Coordinates of C-alpha atoms in Angstrom, one line a residue:
Chain Y
M9 CA -50.4 -13.1 -137.3
D10 CA -47.9 -10.3 -137.8
N11 CA -48.3 -8.6 -134.5
T12 CA -46.4 -11.0 -132.3
I13 CA -44.6 -9.8 -129.2
K14 CA -42.1 -11.9 -127.3
V15 CA -42.2 -11.6 -123.6
G16 CA -38.9 -12.5 -122.0
M17 CA -38.0 -13.2 -118.4
A18 CA -39.0 -10.4 -116.0
E19 CA -40.9 -8.6 -118.9
L20 CA -44.5 -7.9 -119.4
S21 CA -46.5 -6.8 -122.5
A22 CA -50.1 -5.9 -123.5
L23 CA -51.7 -5.3 -126.8
N24 CA -55.0 -4.6 -128.6
H25 CA -56.6 -7.1 -131.0
P26 CA -55.1 -8.4 -133.3
G27 CA -52.0 -9.9 -131.9
V28 CA -50.2 -12.7 -130.1
L29 CA -48.1 -12.6 -127.0
V30 CA -45.4 -15.3 -126.8
T31 CA -43.1 -16.7 -124.1
I32 CA -40.6 -19.3 -125.2
G33 CA -39.2 -21.8 -122.7
L34 CA -41.1 -21.0 -119.5
G35 CA -39.6 -22.9 -116.7
S36 CA -40.0 -22.2 -113.0
C37 CA -41.2 -18.7 -113.8
V38 CA -45.0 -18.1 -113.9
G39 CA -46.8 -16.8 -117.0
I40 CA -49.7 -14.7 -116.1
A41 CA -52.1 -14.1 -119.0
L42 CA -54.9 -11.5 -118.6
Y43 CA -57.7 -11.0 -121.1
D44 CA -60.6 -8.5 -121.5
R45 CA -63.1 -10.6 -123.5
E46 CA -65.1 -7.6 -124.7
K47 CA -62.4 -5.1 -125.6
K48 CA -60.1 -7.9 -126.8
V49 CA -57.1 -6.5 -124.9
I50 CA -54.5 -9.2 -123.9
G51 CA -51.6 -8.9 -121.5
L52 CA -48.8 -11.4 -120.5
A53 CA -46.3 -11.2 -117.7
H54 CA -43.3 -13.5 -117.2
A55 CA -42.6 -13.3 -113.5
M56 CA -39.5 -14.9 -111.9
L57 CA -40.2 -14.5 -108.2
P58 CA -43.3 -14.5 -105.9
S59 CA -43.2 -11.2 -104.1
S60 CA -41.4 -7.9 -104.2
L61 CA -41.8 -7.7 -100.4
Q62 CA -39.8 -10.9 -99.6
I63 CA -36.6 -9.8 -101.2
K64 CA -33.7 -8.5 -99.3
N65 CA -31.3 -6.2 -101.1
N66 CA -34.2 -5.2 -103.4
T67 CA -32.7 -2.0 -104.7
N68 CA -34.0 -2.4 -108.2
T69 CA -37.4 -1.3 -109.6
N70 CA -37.9 -4.1 -112.1
K71 CA -41.7 -4.6 -111.6
G72 CA -41.9 -7.4 -114.1
K73 CA -39.7 -9.6 -112.0
F74 CA -42.2 -10.3 -109.2
A75 CA -45.6 -11.9 -109.6
D76 CA -47.3 -9.3 -107.3
T77 CA -46.0 -6.1 -108.9
A78 CA -46.1 -7.6 -112.4
I79 CA -49.8 -8.2 -112.2
L80 CA -50.5 -4.6 -111.1
E81 CA -48.3 -3.2 -113.8
L82 CA -49.9 -5.4 -116.4
L83 CA -53.4 -4.3 -115.3
D84 CA -52.4 -0.6 -115.6
E85 CA -51.0 -1.2 -119.1
M86 CA -54.2 -3.0 -120.2
I87 CA -56.4 -0.3 -118.8
R88 CA -54.3 2.3 -120.7
L89 CA -55.0 0.3 -123.8
G90 CA -58.8 0.5 -123.2
A91 CA -59.5 -2.6 -121.2
S92 CA -62.0 -2.4 -118.3
R93 CA -61.1 -3.9 -115.0
K94 CA -64.4 -5.8 -114.5
N95 CA -64.1 -7.7 -117.8
I96 CA -60.6 -9.1 -117.1
I97 CA -60.1 -12.8 -116.5
A98 CA -56.8 -14.7 -116.0
K99 CA -55.0 -17.8 -117.1
L100 CA -51.8 -19.2 -115.6
A101 CA -49.0 -21.4 -116.9
G102 CA -45.5 -22.4 -115.8
G103 CA -44.2 -22.8 -112.3
A104 CA -42.4 -26.0 -113.1
Q105 CA -39.8 -27.7 -110.9
M106 CA -36.9 -28.3 -113.3
F107 CA -34.5 -30.1 -111.0
T108 CA -34.9 -32.5 -108.1
F109 CA -32.7 -32.8 -105.0
N110 CA -33.3 -34.9 -101.9
D111 CA -34.3 -32.0 -99.8
S112 CA -36.9 -29.3 -100.1
S113 CA -34.4 -26.4 -101.0
D114 CA -35.8 -23.1 -101.8
I115 CA -34.5 -23.2 -105.4
I116 CA -36.6 -26.3 -105.9
R117 CA -39.9 -25.0 -104.7
I118 CA -39.8 -21.6 -106.4
G119 CA -42.0 -22.6 -109.3
E120 CA -44.8 -23.7 -106.9
R121 CA -44.4 -20.5 -104.8
N122 CA -44.6 -18.4 -107.9
V123 CA -47.9 -19.9 -108.9
I124 CA -49.3 -19.5 -105.3
A125 CA -48.2 -15.8 -105.2
A126 CA -49.9 -15.1 -108.6
K127 CA -53.1 -16.7 -107.4
E128 CA -53.1 -14.8 -104.2
K129 CA -52.6 -11.5 -105.9
L130 CA -55.3 -12.2 -108.5
R131 CA -57.8 -13.3 -105.7
E132 CA -57.0 -10.1 -103.9
L133 CA -57.8 -8.1 -107.0
N134 CA -61.0 -10.1 -107.6
I135 CA -59.8 -11.4 -111.0
E136 CA -61.1 -14.9 -111.8
I137 CA -58.6 -17.5 -112.9
I138 CA -60.5 -19.5 -115.6
S139 CA -57.8 -22.1 -116.4
E140 CA -54.2 -23.1 -115.6
D141 CA -51.5 -25.4 -116.7
T142 CA -48.9 -25.2 -113.9
G143 CA -46.4 -27.4 -112.0
G144 CA -44.8 -30.5 -113.4
N145 CA -41.1 -30.8 -114.2
Y146 CA -41.1 -29.6 -117.8
G147 CA -40.7 -26.4 -119.8
R148 CA -43.5 -24.7 -121.7
T149 CA -43.8 -22.4 -124.6
I150 CA -47.0 -20.3 -124.4
E151 CA -48.9 -18.3 -127.1
F152 CA -51.7 -16.0 -126.1
Y153 CA -54.1 -15.0 -128.8
S154 CA -56.2 -11.8 -128.8
D155 CA -59.1 -13.0 -130.9
D156 CA -60.5 -15.4 -128.4
G157 CA -58.0 -15.3 -125.4
R158 CA -56.9 -18.9 -126.0
L159 CA -53.6 -19.8 -124.4
V160 CA -51.7 -22.5 -126.3
V161 CA -49.2 -24.4 -124.2
K162 CA -46.5 -26.4 -126.1
T163 CA -43.9 -28.8 -124.5
L164 CA -41.0 -30.9 -125.8
G165 CA -42.3 -34.5 -125.8
L166 CA -45.6 -33.9 -123.9
G167 CA -47.6 -32.4 -126.7
T168 CA -49.6 -29.2 -127.1
K169 CA -52.7 -28.1 -125.3
E170 CA -55.1 -25.2 -125.2
I171 CA -56.3 -23.7 -122.0
Chain S
M9 CA -20.8 -4.0 -100.7
K10 CA -24.4 -4.7 -101.7
I11 CA -24.7 -6.2 -105.1
S12 CA -27.7 -5.1 -107.2
D13 CA -26.1 -5.3 -110.6
F14 CA -23.0 -7.1 -111.8
K15 CA -22.3 -4.1 -114.0
Q16 CA -21.3 -2.3 -110.8
L17 CA -18.6 -4.9 -110.1
D18 CA -15.2 -3.6 -110.6
G19 CA -12.8 -5.1 -113.1
F20 CA -10.8 -6.8 -110.4
Y21 CA -13.7 -9.1 -109.3
L22 CA -14.4 -10.1 -112.9
D23 CA -10.7 -10.7 -113.5
V24 CA -10.6 -13.0 -110.5
L25 CA -13.6 -14.9 -111.8
R26 CA -12.0 -15.2 -115.2
E27 CA -8.8 -16.5 -113.6
V28 CA -11.0 -19.0 -111.7
G29 CA -12.4 -20.0 -115.0
N30 CA -8.9 -20.4 -116.5
I31 CA -7.5 -22.5 -113.8
G32 CA -10.8 -24.5 -113.6
A33 CA -10.8 -25.1 -117.3
G34 CA -7.2 -26.4 -117.1
N35 CA -8.2 -28.8 -114.3
A36 CA -11.3 -29.8 -116.1
A37 CA -9.4 -30.6 -119.3
T38 CA -7.0 -32.9 -117.4
A39 CA -9.9 -34.7 -115.7
L40 CA -11.9 -35.1 -118.9
A41 CA -8.8 -36.4 -120.7
K42 CA -8.6 -39.1 -118.1
L43 CA -12.3 -40.0 -118.4
M44 CA -12.2 -39.9 -122.3
K45 CA -8.7 -41.4 -122.5
K46 CA -8.0 -38.8 -125.1
K47 CA -6.3 -35.4 -125.3
V48 CA -8.7 -32.6 -124.5
I49 CA -8.0 -29.0 -125.2
M50 CA -9.8 -26.2 -123.4
D51 CA -10.2 -22.7 -124.7
V52 CA -9.8 -19.6 -122.4
P53 CA -13.3 -19.3 -120.9
N54 CA -15.4 -16.3 -121.6
V55 CA -17.0 -14.5 -118.6
K56 CA -20.2 -12.7 -119.5
I57 CA -22.8 -10.6 -117.8
M58 CA -26.4 -10.8 -119.2
E59 CA -29.8 -9.2 -118.7
F60 CA -32.6 -11.6 -117.8
K61 CA -34.3 -11.2 -121.1
E62 CA -31.1 -12.3 -122.9
V63 CA -30.7 -15.3 -120.7
S64 CA -33.1 -17.6 -122.4
E65 CA -31.4 -17.0 -125.7
L66 CA -28.0 -18.1 -124.3
M67 CA -28.3 -21.4 -126.2
E68 CA -29.4 -19.6 -129.4
S69 CA -33.0 -20.5 -129.0
A70 CA -35.0 -20.7 -125.8
E71 CA -36.8 -23.7 -127.1
K72 CA -33.6 -25.7 -128.0
L73 CA -33.3 -29.1 -126.3
V74 CA -30.5 -28.9 -123.8
I75 CA -29.1 -30.8 -120.9
G76 CA -28.6 -29.1 -117.6
V77 CA -26.6 -30.6 -114.7
L78 CA -27.3 -28.7 -111.4
I79 CA -25.0 -29.2 -108.5
K80 CA -25.4 -27.8 -105.0
I81 CA -22.4 -26.2 -103.4
L82 CA -22.0 -26.8 -99.7
G83 CA -19.4 -25.6 -97.2
D84 CA -18.1 -22.1 -96.9
L85 CA -19.6 -20.9 -100.1
P86 CA -23.2 -22.0 -100.4
G87 CA -24.8 -21.8 -103.8
Y88 CA -25.3 -23.8 -107.0
I89 CA -23.4 -24.4 -110.2
L90 CA -25.2 -25.2 -113.5
F91 CA -23.5 -26.9 -116.4
I92 CA -25.5 -26.7 -119.6
M93 CA -24.9 -28.0 -123.1
E94 CA -26.9 -28.8 -126.2
Y95 CA -28.5 -32.2 -126.4
K96 CA -26.4 -33.1 -129.5
T97 CA -23.2 -32.0 -127.7
A98 CA -24.0 -34.3 -124.8
R99 CA -24.7 -37.1 -127.3
L100 CA -21.2 -36.6 -128.8
L101 CA -19.6 -36.4 -125.4
V102 CA -21.2 -39.6 -124.3
D103 CA -20.3 -41.4 -127.5
I104 CA -16.7 -40.4 -127.0
I105 CA -16.7 -41.5 -123.4
M106 CA -18.5 -44.8 -124.1
E107 CA -16.6 -45.3 -127.4
I108 CA -19.8 -45.7 -129.4
A109 CA -19.3 -45.3 -133.1
Q110 CA -20.7 -41.9 -134.1
N111 CA -23.8 -42.8 -135.9
P112 CA -26.1 -39.8 -136.8
E113 CA -29.2 -42.0 -136.4
V114 CA -28.2 -43.0 -132.8
A115 CA -27.3 -39.4 -132.2
S116 CA -30.9 -38.3 -131.9
G117 CA -31.9 -41.2 -129.7
E118 CA -32.6 -41.0 -126.0
F119 CA -30.0 -41.5 -123.3
S120 CA -29.8 -44.7 -121.4
E121 CA -29.5 -44.6 -117.6
L122 CA -25.8 -45.4 -117.9
E123 CA -25.3 -42.5 -120.3
I124 CA -27.2 -40.2 -118.0
S125 CA -24.8 -41.2 -115.3
A126 CA -21.9 -40.4 -117.6
I127 CA -23.3 -36.9 -118.3
K128 CA -23.7 -36.3 -114.6
E129 CA -20.2 -37.4 -114.0
V130 CA -18.9 -34.9 -116.7
G131 CA -20.9 -32.2 -115.0
N132 CA -19.4 -33.2 -111.7
I133 CA -15.9 -33.2 -113.0
V134 CA -16.1 -29.9 -114.8
A135 CA -18.0 -28.2 -111.9
G136 CA -15.6 -29.7 -109.4
S137 CA -12.6 -28.3 -111.3
Y138 CA -14.1 -24.8 -111.2
L139 CA -14.9 -25.1 -107.5
S140 CA -11.5 -26.3 -106.6
A141 CA -10.0 -23.4 -108.5
L142 CA -12.2 -21.0 -106.6
S143 CA -11.4 -22.8 -103.4
T144 CA -7.6 -22.5 -104.1
L145 CA -7.8 -18.8 -104.9
T146 CA -10.1 -17.8 -102.0
G147 CA -8.9 -20.3 -99.4
L148 CA -12.5 -21.3 -98.8
K149 CA -13.7 -24.9 -98.4
V150 CA -16.4 -26.2 -100.7
Q151 CA -18.1 -29.5 -101.2
T152 CA -20.7 -30.5 -103.8
S153 CA -23.9 -32.5 -103.8
I154 CA -25.0 -35.3 -106.0
P155 CA -25.8 -33.7 -109.4
S156 CA -29.4 -33.3 -110.6
I157 CA -30.1 -33.5 -114.3
A158 CA -32.8 -32.0 -116.5
I159 CA -33.4 -32.4 -120.3
D160 CA -35.7 -29.8 -121.6
M161 CA -36.0 -26.3 -123.3
A162 CA -33.0 -24.1 -122.7
G163 CA -35.2 -21.2 -121.5
A164 CA -36.9 -23.4 -118.9
I165 CA -33.6 -24.8 -117.5
L166 CA -31.9 -21.4 -117.5
S167 CA -34.9 -19.9 -115.6
V168 CA -33.5 -21.8 -112.5
P169 CA -30.2 -19.9 -112.2
A170 CA -31.8 -16.7 -113.4
I171 CA -34.4 -16.8 -110.6
E172 CA -31.6 -17.3 -108.0
F173 CA -29.7 -14.3 -109.4
G174 CA -33.0 -12.4 -109.5
K175 CA -33.2 -12.5 -105.7
V176 CA -30.0 -10.3 -105.5
C177 CA -29.7 -8.4 -108.8
D178 CA -31.0 -7.9 -112.3
T179 CA -28.2 -9.6 -114.2
V180 CA -26.7 -13.1 -114.6
L181 CA -23.1 -14.0 -114.7
Y182 CA -21.9 -17.0 -116.7
I183 CA -18.7 -18.6 -117.9
E184 CA -18.7 -20.1 -121.4
T185 CA -16.3 -23.0 -121.8
K186 CA -15.3 -24.7 -125.1
F187 CA -13.3 -27.9 -125.1
S188 CA -12.2 -30.0 -128.0
E189 CA -11.0 -33.6 -128.5
G190 CA -9.3 -34.1 -131.9
T191 CA -11.6 -32.5 -134.4
T192 CA -14.7 -32.6 -132.2
N193 CA -15.6 -29.3 -130.6
I194 CA -17.7 -29.5 -127.5
K195 CA -19.2 -26.4 -126.0
G196 CA -20.6 -26.1 -122.5
D197 CA -21.7 -23.2 -120.5
F198 CA -21.3 -22.7 -116.8
I199 CA -23.4 -20.6 -114.5
L200 CA -22.1 -20.1 -111.0
I201 CA -24.9 -19.1 -108.6
P202 CA -23.6 -18.0 -105.2
A203 CA -26.2 -17.8 -102.5
L204 CA -27.0 -14.4 -101.2
E205 CA -24.5 -14.6 -98.3
S206 CA -21.8 -16.0 -100.5
Y207 CA -21.1 -12.7 -102.4
E208 CA -19.8 -11.0 -99.3
I209 CA -17.8 -14.1 -98.4
I210 CA -16.1 -14.2 -101.9
M211 CA -15.4 -10.5 -101.8
K212 CA -13.9 -10.7 -98.3
A213 CA -11.8 -13.7 -99.2
L214 CA -10.5 -11.9 -102.2
G215 CA -9.9 -8.7 -100.2
V216 CA -12.4 -6.7 -102.3
G217 CA -14.8 -4.3 -100.7
N218 CA -15.0 -3.8 -97.0

């Protein structure tokens, strides 16, 4: 498909059918994919940190950086494109733990915390999570298709799956 | 001084980091030469500031197979240091260290446990060289943890330092290091990730800010 948009770290993007949203090399960040099945509007956020509220020195206004603010911003963007709130469902990917140390450092658990934060925000907004491929210790490339909302998850060495 | 963007940093701070890079590269070249029993030449390192969306493209493609060695910094200057290189670069390096004939077929193979240890050791040496340069310049004491290694997509590995930077600012600072042995060029990148409290400590030690 021609209409392919790359979503980089701390970015988010939404589009009307037809199109594909892609994130390459998702690690500890969480990929939040939202889909309006009827209107075929898709949105993808690539959030780095769980919450905009937990950050000291947060002088920036980069909403895509945090799972909580990224979800809200992405919803707004999709509604602007004609999606209806009640039709929207969610899929999650990423949140891996890339390195291991002998203690439970913050840097190590960030992937897990990102996934938890995304789930909490989606629950609060009453958006159903219909599938996820999260955790583990490996990177993922994700492709989100507008025709049927499938999320293709590719890895190096662990194959490809569809969620 | 609160740091929200490295672009706000004055030239002096970047010059100091570049100087740390220079001294560190010199130290690293000496240490690697010992390990490889060969002459190692190191280029003047390149200090760069990147936006998050550029980070995953640091190794050309976010999907490229790379090796990352992450070391925790303990002592006066808590943080992390990540040494990252392409998989095939690591293969070359290991072959030189272990004196394996450079066979392209072997070059795509997986690393043995012993070879993984050798890569960790290289990461340790190079990271240690930078940290001792930083320690000399600032007068701060630093120690390092046992290295942790990951072999995966560049973007996924680089997300780890990017997230740490994300807690403080919207950019990532890294040092690109090229070293060569004979005709073999080996390129590695360094990302120094100070913990939140370390920025002020570095600045104070360098006499920058208030």
